[in-house]
Coordinates of C-alpha atoms in Angstrom, one line a residue:
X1 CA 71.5 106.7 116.7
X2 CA 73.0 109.4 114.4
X3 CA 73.8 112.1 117.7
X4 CA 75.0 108.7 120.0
X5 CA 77.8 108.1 117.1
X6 CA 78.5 111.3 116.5
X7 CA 79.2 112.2 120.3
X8 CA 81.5 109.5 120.7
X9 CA 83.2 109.7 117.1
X10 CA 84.1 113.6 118.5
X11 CA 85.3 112.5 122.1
X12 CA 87.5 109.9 120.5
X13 CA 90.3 112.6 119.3
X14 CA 91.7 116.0 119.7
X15 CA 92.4 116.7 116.2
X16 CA 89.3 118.2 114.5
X17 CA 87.8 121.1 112.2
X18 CA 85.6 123.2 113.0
X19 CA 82.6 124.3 111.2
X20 CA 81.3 128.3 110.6
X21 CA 78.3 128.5 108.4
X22 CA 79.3 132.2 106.8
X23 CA 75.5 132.2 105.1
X24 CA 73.4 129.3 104.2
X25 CA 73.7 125.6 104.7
X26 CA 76.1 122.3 104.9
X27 CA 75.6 118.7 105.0
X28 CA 78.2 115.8 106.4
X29 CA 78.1 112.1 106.3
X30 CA 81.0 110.4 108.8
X31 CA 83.3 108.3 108.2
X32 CA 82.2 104.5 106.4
X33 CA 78.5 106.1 106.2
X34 CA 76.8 107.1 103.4
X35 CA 74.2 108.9 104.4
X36 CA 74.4 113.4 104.6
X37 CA 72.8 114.8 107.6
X38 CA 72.5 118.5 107.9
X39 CA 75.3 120.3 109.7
X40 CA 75.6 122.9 112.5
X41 CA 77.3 125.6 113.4
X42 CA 80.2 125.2 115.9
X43 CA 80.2 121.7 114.8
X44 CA 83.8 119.3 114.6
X45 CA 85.1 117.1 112.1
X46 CA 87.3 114.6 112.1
X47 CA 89.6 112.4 109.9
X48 CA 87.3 110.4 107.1
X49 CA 84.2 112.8 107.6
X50 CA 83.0 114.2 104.7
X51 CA 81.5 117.9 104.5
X52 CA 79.5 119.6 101.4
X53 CA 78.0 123.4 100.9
X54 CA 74.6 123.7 99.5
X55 CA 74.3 126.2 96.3
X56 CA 74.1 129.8 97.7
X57 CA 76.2 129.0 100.8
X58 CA 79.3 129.5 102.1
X59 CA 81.6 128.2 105.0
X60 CA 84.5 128.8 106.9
X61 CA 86.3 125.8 109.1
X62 CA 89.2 126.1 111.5
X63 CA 91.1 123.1 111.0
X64 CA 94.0 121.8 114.0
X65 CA 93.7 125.1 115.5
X66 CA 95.1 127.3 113.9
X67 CA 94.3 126.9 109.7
X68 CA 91.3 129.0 108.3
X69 CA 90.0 127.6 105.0
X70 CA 86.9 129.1 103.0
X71 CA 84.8 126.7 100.9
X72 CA 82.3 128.1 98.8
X73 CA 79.1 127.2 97.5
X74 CA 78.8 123.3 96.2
X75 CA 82.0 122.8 97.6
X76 CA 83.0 119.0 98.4
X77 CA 85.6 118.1 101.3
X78 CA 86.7 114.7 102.7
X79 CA 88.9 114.8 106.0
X80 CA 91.4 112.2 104.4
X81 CA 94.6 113.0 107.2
X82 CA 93.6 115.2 110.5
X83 CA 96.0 114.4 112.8
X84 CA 98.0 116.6 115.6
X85 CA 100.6 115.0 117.9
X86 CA 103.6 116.9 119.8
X87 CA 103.8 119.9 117.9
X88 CA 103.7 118.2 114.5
X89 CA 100.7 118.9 112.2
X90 CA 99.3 116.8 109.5
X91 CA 96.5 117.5 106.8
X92 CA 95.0 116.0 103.9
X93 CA 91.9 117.2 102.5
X94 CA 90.6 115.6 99.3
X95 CA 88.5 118.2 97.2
X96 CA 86.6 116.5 94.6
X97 CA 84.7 120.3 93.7
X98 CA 83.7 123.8 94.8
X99 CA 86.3 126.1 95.5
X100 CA 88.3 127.2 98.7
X101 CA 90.0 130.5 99.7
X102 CA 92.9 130.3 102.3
X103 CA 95.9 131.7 104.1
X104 CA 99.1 129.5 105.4
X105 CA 101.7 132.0 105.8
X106 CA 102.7 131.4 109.3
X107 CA 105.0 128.4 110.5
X108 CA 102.0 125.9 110.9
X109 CA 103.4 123.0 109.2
X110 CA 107.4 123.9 109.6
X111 CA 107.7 120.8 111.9
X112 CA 109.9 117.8 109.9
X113 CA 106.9 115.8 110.1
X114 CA 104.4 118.3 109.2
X115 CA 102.5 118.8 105.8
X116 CA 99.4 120.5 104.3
X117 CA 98.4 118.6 101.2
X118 CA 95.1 119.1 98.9
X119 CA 94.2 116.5 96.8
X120 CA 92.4 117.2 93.7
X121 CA 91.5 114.9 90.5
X122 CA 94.3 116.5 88.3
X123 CA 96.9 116.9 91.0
X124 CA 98.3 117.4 94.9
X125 CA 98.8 120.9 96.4
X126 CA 101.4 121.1 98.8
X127 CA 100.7 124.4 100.8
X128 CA 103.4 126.0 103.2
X129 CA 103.4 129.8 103.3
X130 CA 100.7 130.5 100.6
X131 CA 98.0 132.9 100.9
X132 CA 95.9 130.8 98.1
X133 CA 92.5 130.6 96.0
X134 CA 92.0 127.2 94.0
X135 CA 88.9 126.3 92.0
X136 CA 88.2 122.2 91.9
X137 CA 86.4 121.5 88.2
X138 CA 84.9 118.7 86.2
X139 CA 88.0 118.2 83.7
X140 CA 90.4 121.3 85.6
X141 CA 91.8 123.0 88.6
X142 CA 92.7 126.5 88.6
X143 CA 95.7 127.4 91.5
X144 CA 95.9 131.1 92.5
X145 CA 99.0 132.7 94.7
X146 CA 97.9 135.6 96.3
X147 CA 101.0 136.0 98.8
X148 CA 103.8 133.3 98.9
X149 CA 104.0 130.3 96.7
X150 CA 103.1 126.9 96.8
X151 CA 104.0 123.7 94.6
X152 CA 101.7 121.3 92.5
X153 CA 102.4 117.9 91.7
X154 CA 101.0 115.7 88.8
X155 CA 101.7 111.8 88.4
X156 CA 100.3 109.6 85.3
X157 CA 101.5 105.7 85.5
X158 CA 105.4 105.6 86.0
X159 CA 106.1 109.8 85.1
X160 CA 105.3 112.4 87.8
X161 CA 106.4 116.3 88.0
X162 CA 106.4 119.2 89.8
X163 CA 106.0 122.9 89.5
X164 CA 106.5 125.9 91.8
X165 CA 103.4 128.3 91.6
X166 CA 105.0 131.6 92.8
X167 CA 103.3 134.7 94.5
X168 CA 100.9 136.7 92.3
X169 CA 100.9 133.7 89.7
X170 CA 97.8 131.7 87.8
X171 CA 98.1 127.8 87.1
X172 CA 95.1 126.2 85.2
X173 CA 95.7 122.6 85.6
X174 CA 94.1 120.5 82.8
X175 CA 94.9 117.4 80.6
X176 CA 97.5 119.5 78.4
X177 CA 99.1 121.5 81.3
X178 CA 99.5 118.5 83.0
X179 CA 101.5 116.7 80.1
X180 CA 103.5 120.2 79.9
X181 CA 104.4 119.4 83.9
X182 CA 105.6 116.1 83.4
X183 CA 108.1 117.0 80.4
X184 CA 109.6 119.4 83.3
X185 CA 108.5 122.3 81.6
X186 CA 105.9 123.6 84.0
X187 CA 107.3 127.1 84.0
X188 CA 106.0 128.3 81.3
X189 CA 102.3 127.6 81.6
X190 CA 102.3 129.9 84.6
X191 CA 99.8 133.3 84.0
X192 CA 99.8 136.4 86.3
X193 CA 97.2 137.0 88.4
X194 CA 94.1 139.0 86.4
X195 CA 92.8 142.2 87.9
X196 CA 89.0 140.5 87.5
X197 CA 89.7 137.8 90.1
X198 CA 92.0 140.5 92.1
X199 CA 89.0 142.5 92.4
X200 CA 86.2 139.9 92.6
X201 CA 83.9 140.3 95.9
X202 CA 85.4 136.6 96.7
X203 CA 88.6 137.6 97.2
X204 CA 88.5 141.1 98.4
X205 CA 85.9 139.2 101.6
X206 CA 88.6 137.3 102.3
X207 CA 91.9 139.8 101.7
X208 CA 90.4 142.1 104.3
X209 CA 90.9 139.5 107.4
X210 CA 94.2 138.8 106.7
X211 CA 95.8 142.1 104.5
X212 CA 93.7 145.0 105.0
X213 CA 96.2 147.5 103.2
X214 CA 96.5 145.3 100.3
X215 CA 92.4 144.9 100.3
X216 CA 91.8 148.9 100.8
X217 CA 93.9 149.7 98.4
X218 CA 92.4 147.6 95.5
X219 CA 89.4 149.2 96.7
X220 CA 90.3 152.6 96.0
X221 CA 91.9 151.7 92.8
X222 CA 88.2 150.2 91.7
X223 CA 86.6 153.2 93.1
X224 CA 88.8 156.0 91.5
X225 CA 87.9 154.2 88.4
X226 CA 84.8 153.6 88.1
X227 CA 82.8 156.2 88.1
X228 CA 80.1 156.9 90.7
X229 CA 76.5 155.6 90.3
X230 CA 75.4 158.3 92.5
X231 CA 75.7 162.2 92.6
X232 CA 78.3 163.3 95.3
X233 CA 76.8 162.0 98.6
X234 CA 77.9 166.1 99.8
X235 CA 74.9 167.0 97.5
X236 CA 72.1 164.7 98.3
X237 CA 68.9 166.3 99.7
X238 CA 68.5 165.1 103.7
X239 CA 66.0 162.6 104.8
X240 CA 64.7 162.3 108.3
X241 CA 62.6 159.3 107.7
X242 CA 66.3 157.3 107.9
X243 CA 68.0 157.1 110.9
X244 CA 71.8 157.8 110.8
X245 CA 74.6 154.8 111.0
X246 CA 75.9 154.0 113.8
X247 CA 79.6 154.3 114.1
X248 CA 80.8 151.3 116.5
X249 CA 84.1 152.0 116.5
X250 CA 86.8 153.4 117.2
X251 CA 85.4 155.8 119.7
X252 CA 85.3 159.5 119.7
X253 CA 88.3 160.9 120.3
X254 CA 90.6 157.8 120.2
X255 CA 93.9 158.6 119.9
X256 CA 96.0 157.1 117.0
X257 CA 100.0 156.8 118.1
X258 CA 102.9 158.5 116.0
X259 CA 104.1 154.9 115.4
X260 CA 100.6 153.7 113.6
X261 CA 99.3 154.7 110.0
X262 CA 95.8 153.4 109.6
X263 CA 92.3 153.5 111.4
X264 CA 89.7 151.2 110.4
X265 CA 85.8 152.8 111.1
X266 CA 83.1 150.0 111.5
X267 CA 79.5 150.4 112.7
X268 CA 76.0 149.3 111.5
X269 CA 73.6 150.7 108.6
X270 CA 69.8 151.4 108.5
X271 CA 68.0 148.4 107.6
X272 CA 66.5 150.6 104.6
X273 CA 70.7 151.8 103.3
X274 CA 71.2 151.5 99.8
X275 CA 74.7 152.9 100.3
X276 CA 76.8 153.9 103.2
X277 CA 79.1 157.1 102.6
X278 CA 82.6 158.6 104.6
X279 CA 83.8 161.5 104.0
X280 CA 81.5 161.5 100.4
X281 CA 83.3 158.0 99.7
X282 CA 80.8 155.5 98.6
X283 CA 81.5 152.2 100.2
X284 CA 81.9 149.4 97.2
X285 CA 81.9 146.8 100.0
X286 CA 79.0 147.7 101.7
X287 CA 75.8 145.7 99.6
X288 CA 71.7 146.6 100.0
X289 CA 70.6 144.7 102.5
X290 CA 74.3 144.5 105.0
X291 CA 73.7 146.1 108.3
X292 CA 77.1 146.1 109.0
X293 CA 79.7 148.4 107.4
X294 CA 83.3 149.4 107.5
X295 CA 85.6 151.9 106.4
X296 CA 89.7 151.6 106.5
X297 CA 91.4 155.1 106.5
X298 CA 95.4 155.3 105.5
X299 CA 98.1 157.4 105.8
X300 CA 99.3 156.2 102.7
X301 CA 96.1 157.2 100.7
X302 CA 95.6 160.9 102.6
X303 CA 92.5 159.7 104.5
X304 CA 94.5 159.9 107.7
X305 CA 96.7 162.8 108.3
X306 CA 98.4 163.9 111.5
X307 CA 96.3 165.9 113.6
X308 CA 92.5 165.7 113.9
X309 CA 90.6 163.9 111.5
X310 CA 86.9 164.0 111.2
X311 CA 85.1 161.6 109.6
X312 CA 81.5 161.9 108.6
X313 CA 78.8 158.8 108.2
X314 CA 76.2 158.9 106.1
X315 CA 73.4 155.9 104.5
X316 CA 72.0 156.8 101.4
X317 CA 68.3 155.8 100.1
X318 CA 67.4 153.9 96.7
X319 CA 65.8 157.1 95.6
X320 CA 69.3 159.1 96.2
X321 CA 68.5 160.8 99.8
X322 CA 70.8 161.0 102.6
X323 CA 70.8 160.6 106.4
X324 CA 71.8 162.6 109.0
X325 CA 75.4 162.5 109.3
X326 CA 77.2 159.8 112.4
X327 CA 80.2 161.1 113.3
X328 CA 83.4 160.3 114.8
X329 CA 86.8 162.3 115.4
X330 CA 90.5 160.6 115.3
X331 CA 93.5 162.0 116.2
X332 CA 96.7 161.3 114.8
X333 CA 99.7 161.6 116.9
X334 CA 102.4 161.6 114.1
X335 CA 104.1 164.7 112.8
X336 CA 103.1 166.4 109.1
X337 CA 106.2 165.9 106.8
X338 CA 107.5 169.2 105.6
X339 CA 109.6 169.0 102.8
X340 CA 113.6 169.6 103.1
X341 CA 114.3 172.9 102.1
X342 CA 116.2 172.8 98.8
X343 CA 119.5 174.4 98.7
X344 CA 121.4 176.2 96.0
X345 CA 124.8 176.7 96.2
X346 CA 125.7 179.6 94.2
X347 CA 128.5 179.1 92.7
X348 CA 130.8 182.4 91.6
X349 CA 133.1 182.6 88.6
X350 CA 136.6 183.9 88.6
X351 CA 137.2 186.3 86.7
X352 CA 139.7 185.8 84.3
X353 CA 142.7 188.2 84.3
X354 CA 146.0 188.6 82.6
X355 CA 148.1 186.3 84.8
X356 CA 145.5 183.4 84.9
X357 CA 145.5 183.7 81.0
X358 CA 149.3 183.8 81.2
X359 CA 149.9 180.8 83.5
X360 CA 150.0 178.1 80.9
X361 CA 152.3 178.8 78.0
X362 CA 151.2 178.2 74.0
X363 CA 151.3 175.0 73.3
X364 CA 154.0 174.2 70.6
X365 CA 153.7 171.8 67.6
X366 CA 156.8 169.6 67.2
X367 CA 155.1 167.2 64.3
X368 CA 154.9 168.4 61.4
X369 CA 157.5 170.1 61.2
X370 CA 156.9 173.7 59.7
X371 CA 159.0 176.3 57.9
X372 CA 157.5 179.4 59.6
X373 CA 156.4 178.0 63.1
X374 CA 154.6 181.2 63.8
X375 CA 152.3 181.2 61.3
X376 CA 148.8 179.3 61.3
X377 CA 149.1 176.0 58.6
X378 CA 146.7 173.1 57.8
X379 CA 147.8 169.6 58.1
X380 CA 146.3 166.3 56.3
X381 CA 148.4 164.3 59.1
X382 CA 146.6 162.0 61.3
X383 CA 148.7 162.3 64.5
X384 CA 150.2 166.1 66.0
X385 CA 152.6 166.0 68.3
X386 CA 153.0 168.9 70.7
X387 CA 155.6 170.1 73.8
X388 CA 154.9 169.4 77.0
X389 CA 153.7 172.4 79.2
X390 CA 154.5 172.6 82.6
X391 CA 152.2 175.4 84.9
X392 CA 154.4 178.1 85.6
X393 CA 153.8 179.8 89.1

């Protein structure tokens, strides 16, 4: 009876989300039922259903066509408003826990009757241009701008308030923050954004699908300062009993144009890789267990420089051996940058002779007047008073 309903509750409307189970499980229960029924991939939701993440899962759901939204483990949706009509998008999702991961930067909801609105116990997030990370708790709700901002509103009885969260900005939304929003003083419970959740494998996941630089570079800046677990991948004894990665992409000899700066290398690791190595630059991305793998070279960080670049693959054992090397070679249509010669202008010095030193006439003192005007004096007067000089030629 479960399937009949369900085919007919998804043939009744256009407007849906749907579901990508990233790694573990979901249940949903439709809309005036209470009972949770396992959920599968590909499958579409629709206004009133309710979705939930089992612990150690993850999800990903493409709601109205066009809005990716992560949820993560015991995560807690309910489709309040799903609607689409002539161009004009609306959506309400009430999140009663879990956490969700997201990126509205585009015009999605710039129609006059559009919105985006999430709906938590301790407050509504309106969301238009906001590349965003919010945590739903028991007693608070922590807001995270990663790229553009968003604004959270708070009501209690007759008062209500409101307060922009701007781009690379913190709000932890609790009983007292909330009090502090509807005084109209919301600013200043704002925090920066802190390097741990910057850096956090939940955000960097996520980062790389929509700003790769921003996610490489916070990657390199972890990597050149930690140090390395491993000796340099360069010195590691060979192993044949591995086989090499495989290098998927690009293909040898791609061509990168003058007007591009990046290249990003992805392939597949042995199913025994502890750690997957470019160039002798240890992958922090790339887990035990992953057989997929990826690499993003830069202009901008010297791992991609006009010319040919040659970039060498290897997975590394648990016991610190190496594969044989997978490589791949790039080249880069754009010109090296030579630096602008410097240029000294020497600059000569007249030389000084009688009629230059004669040109300009002794200047005469008027004030004080003096008995011998010839001879040197000292004066306790505040205020000389000297002759004109005009240059003679």
């Amino acid at each position: 009876m479960m399937g009949i309903s369900r085919i007919f509750h998804e043939d009744k409307a256009s407007a849906s989300a749907k579901l990508d189970i990233i790694k573990g499980s979901a249940e949903f229960s439709l809309k005036e039922s209470d009972q949770w029924t396992a959920a599968i991939d590909g499958q579409s939701f629709l206004e009133g259903d309710e979705l939930r993440t089992q612990p150690k899962s993850e999800i990903s759901l493409d709601i109205l066509e066009g809005t990716t939204l992560f949820f993560d483990a015991q995560s807690e949706v309910t489709f309040q408003t799903l609607q689409e009509k002539k161009g004009e998008k609306k959506l309400v999702l009430d999140i009663s826990r879990g956490r969700i991961w997201g990126n509205v930067m585009g015009d999605e909801y710039a129609g006059k009757d559009s919105f985006f609105e999430i709906h938590t116990p301790q407050g509504v997030i309106d969301i238009d241009g906001a590349a965003f990370d919010i945590e739903v708790g028991i007693s608070e709700v922590i807001v995270r701008v990663i790229k553009g901002s968003l604004m959270v509103q708070v009501k209690e009885l007759d008062k209500e308030g409101t307060v922009e969260v701007g781009e690379r900005r913190t709000l932890k939304l609790d009983i007292p923050a909330k009090e502090v929003i509807l005084s109209h003083q919301g600013e200043g419970i704002l925090d920066g954004l802190t390097e741990e959740f910057e850096e956090s494998e939940w955000n960097l996941v996520h980062l790389e699908k929509f700003f790769p630089q921003e996610e490489a570079q916070i990657r390199r800046r972890i990597e050149m300062r930690a140090p390395s677990n491993l000796t340099n991948p360069l010195d590691l004894e060979v192993t044949e009993d591995m086989e090499p990665p495989v290098i998927a992409s690009p293909v040898d000899g791609f061509r990168i144009p003058a007007t591009g700066d990046t290249v990003t290398l992805e392939g597949t690791a042995p199913a025994d890789a502890y750690q997957i190595s470019v160039n002798g630059y240890t992958l922090t991305k790339f887990q035990p267990g992953d057989r997929k793998w990826s690499y993003f070279a830069s202009r901008r960080f010297g791992t991609l420089v006009p010319g040919e670049n040659l970039y060498s693959v290897v997975a590394i054992t648990r016991d610190g051996k190496k594969s044989r090397p997978a490589e791949v070679t790039v080249f880069y249509d754009a010109v090296e940058e030579t630096p602008a010669a410097e240029v000294v202008e020497e600059v000569s010095e007249a030389p000084v002779s009688e009629a230059t030193e004669n040109s300009f006439p002794a200047p005469v003192v008027l004030k004080p007047v003096r008995e011998n005007p010839d001879e040197s004096f000292v004066t306790t007067d505040a205020v000389l008073t000297i002759r004109d000089c005009e240059r003679r030629y």
